[in-house]
Amino acid sequence: MKSRPIQQLSPSLVNRIAAGEVIERPASVVKELVENALDAGALNIVVEIEDGGRELIRVIDDGGGIPAAQLPLAFAEHATSKLDCDEDLFRISTMGFRGEALASIGSVSQARIISRTAESDAGYEILNRGGAISIPQASAANIGTTVEVRNLFFNTPARRKFLKGSSTESGHISEMLLRLALPYPQVRFTLSNNGKSVIELASSCEEERWLAAWPREFHEHRMMIESREAEVSLRGLIGAPELARPTGRYQYLYLNGRHIKDRFILHAAREAYRGLTEPGRFPAAILLLDLPPQDVDVNVHPTKVEVRFRDSARIHNLVMAVLRRKLLGSDLTPHAIAFGSSEDGVRQDMRTRLAGFFKQLPGSFSQEDGVLPAAPQPFFLPPAPLQMAIVPAPTPVVAPMVDSQPESLPPLRGSAAIQLHNSYLVVETIEGMIIIDQHALHERIMYEDLRKRLLRGPLESQRLLLPAIVTASPRQLSLLGQIQPVLQRLGIEIGEFGPGTIAVQSFPSFLERLDPVEFVRELLERGEQELLDLHEEELLHELLDMMACKAAVKAGDPLSQGEIEALLARRDLVDRASNCPHGRPTTLRLTLKELAKQFKRTGF
Ligand code: ADP
Ligand code: MG
């Protein structure tokens, strides 16, 4: 093949390539523009977007402004006012320093800067249309800077195509703005989408601003931390152990006013809660670290979310020690949090639910068979008092299960199954023995049951006497439209209730003993993190999974003989019973042959 000459890329192409690294979606534009406003000393930052930022992003600040003569430089690549000399790179104290954000944004959009400094009587504006930069022109303006970005990615169609719908993008923007705003309580931030206010953060004290990141129910279970060790300071809020969540949704970490991701430091926070929360849970924590700029390298990643500490072990130890000290010095008697249930409550709920579940079993198991013993056994505690009154909706009662094609499962023998470690069932079969993971099997049964019921229409649900109110972040609110139809099929009716709140109107009868608020909150959290881009059917599958998992017995739950038998009886009724919905096996088989081989009993 004939070789082609090496050519220098045109500046506009260089910028578009660079833009690919920092500008992923409208929220990245908001991040860069708001960081510039903060660097300019603004005390008021107004963000206006249209169509989730796909149409327009406008950031208005009252900061120092840009002198007219410098406007062209603002759009120029590698041009910054934030580094004076080479050494400054190693002691960064501003949010920006790479001098590439505006050039990148201008190269992939139709952008405009209008700015006026305090020294000037007039404002000036400059345009950048996909890299074509105009000459500054006089324009009416207040002191400060307004940057407008229209038609993001108009000239990079591949990127444009990957933008999500207006509500998803607007959700990303509100989460981004909230994250940026936490360390700057003195600054007022507002965000509106298509003229509708989404975020209003008045200038406030530190603590009040931090709390904006947590649901209201968390607030009274917070603990303030404040510690200084030589030139390193750590401040913020941590939540009582019972606020720990299945995801890291309520963890925020900052370094010198910049939001960062650092698994090592967040690991320190989790370590501090060891033994106080269930394993696998993420404590709620807002941590603000401040250390001398020369002790950290922020120039690791184009978007600067990852940093490198000179002495990361020291930071890790500090975070762990400060949090641990606070936790051990506090009265951690679990509180009955309005939205949650204490561990006992959860267990009790689960037991009652399970009792209800077994009641619906086909004839072979009835109360007399010991499934529902007359005398209370540990498993079947009397129902817990309802957290809120529930009136049944006038929907018909669910029909009995349809029969399914049983998979070929090893036939059981007469002898009784036993439960080991309150987690596994060991059962004799004709060909040998099987070991069953009780949670996995029950989850599978629940899942199949729910799936079959769904084929016949929406799940039966109950209307709550009083709607259950869940506080939600703007981003979670933006998810509503997408998940409502799916939830409807599952018997969950939710809707926006007021500013920052969602009301749960109906809840599936099947899950009646779960707290709707807790359930919906977890759903929204997972929604933000992993369910956002799923199609309706995938989403439905995920939610079924979640319900099945919640409704199933857990490892560690003691089962009565009757319950064990009932569980085993259902094993034949469900499809694919040998795997739980997550694909983990429910059952291990061990044949007599294999046993004989293991014991070297060759004679048999
Ligand atoms: P960086 O922030 O890394 O310096 P940018 O491309 O984001 O690079 O901005 C280039 C320069 O434009 C900044 O260094 C700053 O001098 C100026 N600038 C950008 N936005 C603003 C603003 N909102 N107010 C005042 N000056 C600004
Ligand atoms: Mg910048």
Short mmCIF file of N, CA, C and O in Angstrom, two decimals, residues 367-473:
data_model
loop_
_atom_site.label_atom_id
_atom_site.label_comp_id
_atom_site.label_asym_id
_atom_site.label_seq_id
_atom_site.Cartn_x
_atom_site.Cartn_y
_atom_site.Cartn_z
N GLN A 367 -52.10 -26.28 56.80
CA GLN A 367 -51.78 -25.91 58.17
C GLN A 367 -51.50 -27.14 59.03
O GLN A 367 -50.56 -27.18 59.79
N GLU A 368 -52.33 -28.17 58.85
CA GLU A 368 -52.22 -29.37 59.68
C GLU A 368 -50.89 -30.08 59.46
O GLU A 368 -50.39 -30.77 60.32
N ASP A 369 -50.33 -29.91 58.26
CA ASP A 369 -49.08 -30.59 57.98
C ASP A 369 -47.90 -29.95 58.69
O ASP A 369 -46.77 -30.34 58.49
N GLY A 370 -48.18 -28.94 59.41
CA GLY A 370 -47.08 -28.33 60.17
C GLY A 370 -46.50 -27.13 59.47
O GLY A 370 -45.53 -26.54 59.92
N VAL A 371 -47.07 -26.76 58.32
CA VAL A 371 -46.54 -25.60 57.63
C VAL A 371 -46.89 -24.34 58.41
O VAL A 371 -46.09 -23.43 58.55
N LEU A 372 -48.08 -24.33 58.92
CA LEU A 372 -48.47 -23.20 59.76
C LEU A 372 -48.84 -23.75 61.13
O LEU A 372 -50.00 -24.01 61.42
N PRO A 373 -47.87 -24.02 61.97
CA PRO A 373 -48.16 -24.66 63.25
C PRO A 373 -49.10 -23.80 64.08
O PRO A 373 -49.04 -22.57 64.02
N ALA A 374 -49.94 -24.49 64.84
CA ALA A 374 -50.89 -23.76 65.67
C ALA A 374 -50.14 -23.01 66.76
O ALA A 374 -50.40 -21.84 67.01
N ALA A 375 -49.19 -23.72 67.39
CA ALA A 375 -48.42 -23.03 68.43
C ALA A 375 -47.34 -22.18 67.78
O ALA A 375 -46.72 -22.62 66.83
N PRO A 376 -47.16 -20.96 68.27
CA PRO A 376 -46.16 -20.11 67.63
C PRO A 376 -44.76 -20.71 67.74
O PRO A 376 -44.34 -21.11 68.82
N GLN A 377 -44.11 -20.83 66.62
CA GLN A 377 -42.72 -21.25 66.60
C GLN A 377 -41.89 -20.03 66.26
O GLN A 377 -42.42 -19.04 65.80
N PRO A 378 -40.58 -20.12 66.46
CA PRO A 378 -39.78 -18.93 66.21
C PRO A 378 -40.02 -18.34 64.83
O PRO A 378 -40.02 -17.15 64.65
N PHE A 379 -40.26 -19.20 63.87
CA PHE A 379 -40.37 -18.70 62.50
C PHE A 379 -41.61 -17.86 62.28
O PHE A 379 -41.60 -16.88 61.56
N PHE A 380 -42.68 -18.28 62.87
CA PHE A 380 -43.94 -17.59 62.59
C PHE A 380 -44.37 -16.72 63.75
O PHE A 380 -45.22 -17.09 64.54
N LEU A 381 -43.76 -15.62 63.84
CA LEU A 381 -44.15 -14.69 64.88
C LEU A 381 -45.48 -14.06 64.47
O LEU A 381 -45.81 -14.02 63.29
N PRO A 382 -46.25 -13.59 65.45
CA PRO A 382 -47.48 -12.91 65.06
C PRO A 382 -47.14 -11.69 64.21
O PRO A 382 -46.05 -11.15 64.33
N PRO A 383 -48.06 -11.30 63.33
CA PRO A 383 -47.74 -10.20 62.43
C PRO A 383 -47.32 -8.94 63.19
O PRO A 383 -47.88 -8.64 64.24
N ALA A 384 -46.33 -8.26 62.65
CA ALA A 384 -45.91 -7.00 63.26
C ALA A 384 -46.98 -5.97 63.02
O ALA A 384 -47.70 -6.04 62.03
N PRO A 385 -47.13 -5.00 63.93
CA PRO A 385 -48.11 -3.95 63.65
C PRO A 385 -47.75 -3.23 62.36
O PRO A 385 -46.59 -2.99 62.08
N LEU A 386 -48.74 -2.95 61.57
CA LEU A 386 -48.48 -2.29 60.29
C LEU A 386 -47.90 -0.91 60.52
O LEU A 386 -48.27 -0.23 61.46
N GLN A 387 -47.00 -0.52 59.62
CA GLN A 387 -46.44 0.81 59.74
C GLN A 387 -47.43 1.86 59.28
O GLN A 387 -47.38 2.99 59.65
N MET A 388 -48.32 1.45 58.42
CA MET A 388 -49.39 2.37 58.03
C MET A 388 -50.58 1.52 57.64
O MET A 388 -50.44 0.38 57.24
N ALA A 389 -51.75 2.09 57.81
CA ALA A 389 -52.94 1.31 57.52
C ALA A 389 -53.01 1.03 56.03
O ALA A 389 -52.68 1.87 55.20
N ILE A 390 -53.40 -0.15 55.68
CA ILE A 390 -53.50 -0.52 54.28
C ILE A 390 -54.93 -0.97 54.02
O ILE A 390 -55.47 -1.79 54.75
N VAL A 391 -55.56 -0.41 53.01
CA VAL A 391 -56.87 -0.92 52.65
C VAL A 391 -56.74 -1.64 51.33
O VAL A 391 -56.10 -1.15 50.42
N PRO A 392 -57.35 -2.83 51.23
CA PRO A 392 -57.21 -3.57 49.99
C PRO A 392 -57.93 -2.85 48.85
O PRO A 392 -59.00 -2.29 49.04
N ALA A 393 -57.29 -2.85 47.70
CA ALA A 393 -57.94 -2.27 46.52
C ALA A 393 -58.96 -3.28 46.03
O ALA A 393 -58.82 -4.47 46.28
N PRO A 394 -60.00 -2.82 45.36
CA PRO A 394 -61.03 -3.76 44.92
C PRO A 394 -60.59 -4.58 43.72
O PRO A 394 -61.32 -4.69 42.75
N THR A 395 -59.42 -5.14 43.76
CA THR A 395 -58.96 -5.99 42.66
C THR A 395 -59.20 -7.44 43.03
O THR A 395 -59.17 -7.79 44.19
N PRO A 396 -59.43 -8.28 42.03
CA PRO A 396 -59.71 -9.68 42.34
C PRO A 396 -58.47 -10.36 42.94
O PRO A 396 -57.35 -9.96 42.69
N VAL A 397 -58.73 -11.36 43.73
CA VAL A 397 -57.65 -12.12 44.35
C VAL A 397 -56.93 -12.91 43.27
O VAL A 397 -57.52 -13.33 42.27
N VAL A 398 -55.65 -13.08 43.45
CA VAL A 398 -54.84 -13.76 42.45
C VAL A 398 -55.27 -15.22 42.30
O VAL A 398 -55.52 -15.92 43.27
N ALA A 399 -55.34 -15.63 41.06
CA ALA A 399 -55.71 -17.02 40.78
C ALA A 399 -54.58 -17.95 41.20
O ALA A 399 -53.45 -17.51 41.34
N PRO A 400 -54.88 -19.25 41.38
CA PRO A 400 -53.79 -20.15 41.77
C PRO A 400 -52.74 -20.27 40.67
O PRO A 400 -52.99 -19.94 39.52
N MET A 401 -51.59 -20.72 41.07
CA MET A 401 -50.47 -20.85 40.13
C MET A 401 -50.83 -21.76 38.97
O MET A 401 -51.43 -22.80 39.16
N VAL A 402 -50.40 -21.37 37.77
CA VAL A 402 -50.56 -22.29 36.66
C VAL A 402 -49.45 -23.34 36.75
O VAL A 402 -48.36 -23.05 37.25
N ASP A 403 -49.72 -24.48 36.21
CA ASP A 403 -48.69 -25.52 36.24
C ASP A 403 -47.59 -25.19 35.25
O ASP A 403 -47.81 -24.57 34.23
N SER A 404 -46.41 -25.61 35.57
CA SER A 404 -45.32 -25.35 34.65
C SER A 404 -44.68 -26.69 34.32
O SER A 404 -44.93 -27.69 34.97
N GLN A 405 -43.84 -26.68 33.31
CA GLN A 405 -43.12 -27.89 32.93
C GLN A 405 -42.02 -28.13 33.96
O GLN A 405 -41.05 -27.39 34.01
N PRO A 406 -42.14 -29.19 34.78
CA PRO A 406 -41.08 -29.41 35.75
C PRO A 406 -39.80 -29.84 35.05
O PRO A 406 -39.84 -30.58 34.07
N GLU A 407 -38.70 -29.33 35.53
CA GLU A 407 -37.41 -29.73 35.01
C GLU A 407 -37.10 -31.10 35.61
O GLU A 407 -37.65 -31.46 36.63
N SER A 408 -36.23 -31.85 34.98
CA SER A 408 -35.93 -33.15 35.59
C SER A 408 -35.02 -32.93 36.78
O SER A 408 -33.85 -32.60 36.66
N LEU A 409 -35.59 -33.04 37.95
CA LEU A 409 -34.85 -32.83 39.18
C LEU A 409 -34.65 -34.18 39.84
O LEU A 409 -35.49 -35.06 39.69
N PRO A 410 -33.58 -34.33 40.56
CA PRO A 410 -33.39 -35.62 41.22
C PRO A 410 -34.55 -35.92 42.16
O PRO A 410 -34.88 -35.08 43.00
N PRO A 411 -35.20 -37.06 41.98
CA PRO A 411 -36.33 -37.38 42.86
C PRO A 411 -35.86 -37.54 44.30
O PRO A 411 -34.78 -38.07 44.55
N LEU A 412 -36.68 -37.06 45.22
CA LEU A 412 -36.31 -37.11 46.64
C LEU A 412 -36.69 -38.45 47.23
O LEU A 412 -37.52 -39.17 46.71
N ARG A 413 -36.07 -38.81 48.34
CA ARG A 413 -36.46 -40.01 49.08
C ARG A 413 -37.21 -39.60 50.33
O ARG A 413 -37.27 -38.43 50.68
N GLY A 414 -37.75 -40.57 50.97
CA GLY A 414 -38.65 -40.28 52.07
C GLY A 414 -38.03 -39.58 53.27
O GLY A 414 -38.68 -38.80 53.96
N SER A 415 -36.74 -39.78 53.53
CA SER A 415 -36.22 -39.30 54.81
C SER A 415 -36.21 -37.78 54.89
O SER A 415 -36.13 -37.08 53.88
N ALA A 416 -36.28 -37.27 56.09
CA ALA A 416 -36.47 -35.84 56.29
C ALA A 416 -35.22 -35.05 55.89
O ALA A 416 -34.09 -35.51 56.09
N ALA A 417 -35.46 -33.89 55.30
CA ALA A 417 -34.35 -33.00 54.97
C ALA A 417 -33.90 -32.31 56.26
O ALA A 417 -34.69 -32.12 57.17
N ILE A 418 -32.64 -31.95 56.31
CA ILE A 418 -32.19 -31.20 57.48
C ILE A 418 -31.60 -29.87 57.06
O ILE A 418 -31.10 -29.71 55.94
N GLN A 419 -31.69 -28.92 57.98
CA GLN A 419 -31.14 -27.60 57.72
C GLN A 419 -29.81 -27.47 58.45
O GLN A 419 -29.72 -27.80 59.63
N LEU A 420 -28.79 -27.00 57.74
CA LEU A 420 -27.49 -26.82 58.36
C LEU A 420 -27.13 -25.34 58.37
O LEU A 420 -27.33 -24.65 57.36
N HIS A 421 -26.58 -24.89 59.46
CA HIS A 421 -26.15 -23.50 59.59
C HIS A 421 -27.26 -22.52 59.23
O HIS A 421 -27.00 -21.43 58.73
N ASN A 422 -28.48 -22.93 59.44
CA ASN A 422 -29.64 -22.10 59.11
C ASN A 422 -29.58 -21.55 57.69
O ASN A 422 -30.14 -20.49 57.41
N SER A 423 -28.89 -22.23 56.82
CA SER A 423 -28.68 -21.68 55.48
C SER A 423 -28.84 -22.71 54.38
O SER A 423 -29.27 -22.39 53.28
N TYR A 424 -28.47 -23.94 54.68
CA TYR A 424 -28.47 -24.98 53.65
C TYR A 424 -29.39 -26.12 54.04
O TYR A 424 -29.51 -26.46 55.22
N LEU A 425 -30.03 -26.70 53.03
CA LEU A 425 -30.87 -27.86 53.26
C LEU A 425 -30.18 -29.07 52.64
O LEU A 425 -29.78 -29.02 51.47
N VAL A 426 -30.04 -30.11 53.42
CA VAL A 426 -29.44 -31.33 52.90
C VAL A 426 -30.54 -32.37 52.77
O VAL A 426 -31.30 -32.60 53.71
N VAL A 427 -30.64 -32.94 51.59
CA VAL A 427 -31.78 -33.79 51.28
C VAL A 427 -31.29 -35.10 50.67
O VAL A 427 -30.40 -35.10 49.81
N GLU A 428 -31.89 -36.19 51.09
CA GLU A 428 -31.57 -37.48 50.50
C GLU A 428 -32.36 -37.67 49.22
O GLU A 428 -33.57 -37.41 49.18
N THR A 429 -31.69 -38.09 48.16
CA THR A 429 -32.41 -38.38 46.92
C THR A 429 -32.17 -39.84 46.56
O THR A 429 -31.33 -40.50 47.18
N ILE A 430 -32.90 -40.29 45.54
CA ILE A 430 -32.75 -41.69 45.17
C ILE A 430 -31.34 -41.96 44.67
O ILE A 430 -30.73 -42.97 44.99
N GLU A 431 -30.78 -40.99 43.94
CA GLU A 431 -29.44 -41.25 43.41
C GLU A 431 -28.31 -40.80 44.32
O GLU A 431 -27.15 -41.01 44.01
N GLY A 432 -28.62 -40.14 45.44
CA GLY A 432 -27.55 -39.69 46.32
C GLY A 432 -28.05 -38.62 47.27
O GLY A 432 -28.95 -38.87 48.07
N MET A 433 -27.51 -37.43 47.17
CA MET A 433 -27.99 -36.37 48.04
C MET A 433 -27.85 -35.03 47.32
O MET A 433 -27.08 -34.89 46.37
N ILE A 434 -28.62 -34.05 47.78
CA ILE A 434 -28.46 -32.71 47.24
C ILE A 434 -28.33 -31.72 48.40
O ILE A 434 -28.83 -31.96 49.50
N ILE A 435 -27.61 -30.64 48.13
CA ILE A 435 -27.49 -29.56 49.10
C ILE A 435 -28.10 -28.33 48.46
O ILE A 435 -27.76 -27.98 47.32
N ILE A 436 -29.02 -27.71 49.16
CA ILE A 436 -29.76 -26.59 48.58
C ILE A 436 -29.43 -25.31 49.35
O ILE A 436 -29.39 -25.31 50.58
N ASP A 437 -29.21 -24.25 48.62
CA ASP A 437 -29.05 -22.93 49.23
C ASP A 437 -30.47 -22.39 49.43
O ASP A 437 -31.16 -22.07 48.46
N GLN A 438 -30.91 -22.30 50.66
CA GLN A 438 -32.33 -21.99 50.91
C GLN A 438 -32.75 -20.64 50.33
O GLN A 438 -33.83 -20.50 49.78
N HIS A 439 -31.88 -19.64 50.45
CA HIS A 439 -32.23 -18.32 49.92
C HIS A 439 -32.33 -18.39 48.39
O HIS A 439 -33.29 -17.90 47.80
N ALA A 440 -31.34 -18.99 47.77
CA ALA A 440 -31.32 -19.04 46.31
C ALA A 440 -32.55 -19.76 45.78
O ALA A 440 -33.18 -19.31 44.82
N LEU A 441 -32.90 -20.86 46.41
CA LEU A 441 -34.06 -21.61 45.93
C LEU A 441 -35.36 -20.82 46.14
O LEU A 441 -36.19 -20.71 45.23
N HIS A 442 -35.50 -20.26 47.31
CA HIS A 442 -36.73 -19.53 47.57
C HIS A 442 -36.86 -18.33 46.64
O HIS A 442 -37.93 -18.02 46.11
N GLU A 443 -35.74 -17.67 46.40
CA GLU A 443 -35.74 -16.53 45.50
C GLU A 443 -36.20 -16.95 44.11
O GLU A 443 -37.00 -16.29 43.45
N ARG A 444 -35.69 -18.09 43.67
CA ARG A 444 -36.06 -18.64 42.36
C ARG A 444 -37.56 -18.91 42.29
O ARG A 444 -38.23 -18.60 41.33
N ILE A 445 -38.06 -19.50 43.36
CA ILE A 445 -39.49 -19.83 43.40
C ILE A 445 -40.32 -18.55 43.32
O ILE A 445 -41.26 -18.42 42.55
N MET A 446 -39.92 -17.59 44.13
CA MET A 446 -40.62 -16.31 44.14
C MET A 446 -40.60 -15.67 42.76
O MET A 446 -41.59 -15.13 42.28
N TYR A 447 -39.43 -15.71 42.15
CA TYR A 447 -39.25 -15.08 40.86
C TYR A 447 -40.18 -15.70 39.81
O TYR A 447 -40.89 -15.01 39.09
N GLU A 448 -40.18 -17.02 39.76
CA GLU A 448 -41.02 -17.71 38.78
C GLU A 448 -42.49 -17.43 39.04
O GLU A 448 -43.28 -17.22 38.12
N ASP A 449 -42.82 -17.44 40.30
CA ASP A 449 -44.20 -17.20 40.68
C ASP A 449 -44.64 -15.81 40.20
O ASP A 449 -45.68 -15.64 39.56
N LEU A 450 -43.81 -14.84 40.49
CA LEU A 450 -44.14 -13.47 40.09
C LEU A 450 -44.22 -13.34 38.57
O LEU A 450 -45.11 -12.69 38.03
N ARG A 451 -43.28 -13.98 37.91
CA ARG A 451 -43.23 -13.89 36.46
C ARG A 451 -44.51 -14.45 35.85
O ARG A 451 -45.10 -13.88 34.94
N LYS A 452 -44.94 -15.58 36.39
CA LYS A 452 -46.17 -16.20 35.86
C LYS A 452 -47.37 -15.33 36.14
O LYS A 452 -48.23 -15.17 35.28
N ARG A 453 -47.41 -14.80 37.31
CA ARG A 453 -48.56 -13.94 37.62
C ARG A 453 -48.59 -12.74 36.69
O ARG A 453 -49.65 -12.29 36.27
N LEU A 454 -47.41 -12.24 36.36
CA LEU A 454 -47.35 -11.06 35.48
C LEU A 454 -47.90 -11.34 34.10
O LEU A 454 -48.43 -10.45 33.44
N LEU A 455 -47.74 -12.57 33.65
CA LEU A 455 -48.24 -12.92 32.32
C LEU A 455 -49.75 -12.73 32.26
O LEU A 455 -50.32 -12.52 31.20
N ARG A 456 -50.38 -12.81 33.41
CA ARG A 456 -51.83 -12.67 33.43
C ARG A 456 -52.26 -11.23 33.68
O ARG A 456 -53.44 -10.96 33.83
N GLY A 457 -51.31 -10.32 33.75
CA GLY A 457 -51.68 -8.92 33.96
C GLY A 457 -50.90 -8.36 35.13
O GLY A 457 -50.10 -9.06 35.74
N PRO A 458 -51.17 -7.09 35.43
CA PRO A 458 -50.41 -6.45 36.51
C PRO A 458 -50.58 -7.20 37.82
O PRO A 458 -51.61 -7.83 38.06
N LEU A 459 -49.58 -7.16 38.66
CA LEU A 459 -49.67 -7.81 39.96
C LEU A 459 -50.75 -7.14 40.80
O LEU A 459 -50.98 -5.94 40.68
N GLU A 460 -51.35 -7.93 41.62
CA GLU A 460 -52.36 -7.40 42.52
C GLU A 460 -51.72 -6.40 43.47
O GLU A 460 -50.64 -6.65 44.00
N SER A 461 -52.38 -5.28 43.66
CA SER A 461 -51.76 -4.31 44.55
C SER A 461 -52.77 -3.74 45.52
O SER A 461 -53.97 -3.89 45.35
N GLN A 462 -52.25 -3.13 46.53
CA GLN A 462 -53.11 -2.53 47.54
C GLN A 462 -52.88 -1.04 47.58
O GLN A 462 -51.73 -0.58 47.51
N ARG A 463 -53.97 -0.32 47.66
CA ARG A 463 -53.85 1.13 47.75
C ARG A 463 -53.56 1.50 49.19
O ARG A 463 -54.20 1.02 50.11
N LEU A 464 -52.54 2.31 49.39
CA LEU A 464 -52.21 2.72 50.75
C LEU A 464 -53.22 3.76 51.22
O LEU A 464 -53.61 4.64 50.45
N LEU A 465 -53.61 3.65 52.46
CA LEU A 465 -54.58 4.59 53.00
C LEU A 465 -54.03 6.01 52.92
O LEU A 465 -54.68 6.94 52.47
N LEU A 466 -52.80 6.13 53.35
CA LEU A 466 -52.09 7.40 53.20
C LEU A 466 -50.92 7.13 52.29
O LEU A 466 -50.23 6.12 52.46
N PRO A 467 -50.69 7.98 51.30
CA PRO A 467 -49.53 7.71 50.44
C PRO A 467 -48.24 7.74 51.28
O PRO A 467 -48.14 8.50 52.24
N ALA A 468 -47.32 6.86 50.95
CA ALA A 468 -46.02 6.86 51.63
C ALA A 468 -45.12 7.84 50.90
O ALA A 468 -45.04 7.82 49.67
N ILE A 469 -44.48 8.71 51.65
CA ILE A 469 -43.71 9.78 51.01
C ILE A 469 -42.22 9.46 51.05
O ILE A 469 -41.66 9.13 52.09
N VAL A 470 -41.59 9.54 49.90
CA VAL A 470 -40.16 9.28 49.78
C VAL A 470 -39.49 10.57 49.32
O VAL A 470 -39.93 11.15 48.32
N THR A 471 -38.47 11.02 50.01
CA THR A 471 -37.76 12.18 49.48
C THR A 471 -36.83 11.69 48.38
O THR A 471 -36.30 10.59 48.44
N ALA A 472 -36.67 12.51 47.36
CA ALA A 472 -35.90 12.06 46.20
C ALA A 472 -35.05 13.20 45.67
O ALA A 472 -35.44 14.36 45.76
N SER A 473 -33.90 12.85 45.13
CA SER A 473 -33.03 13.86 44.54
C SER A 473 -33.63 14.26 43.19
O SER A 473 -34.43 13.52 42.62
#
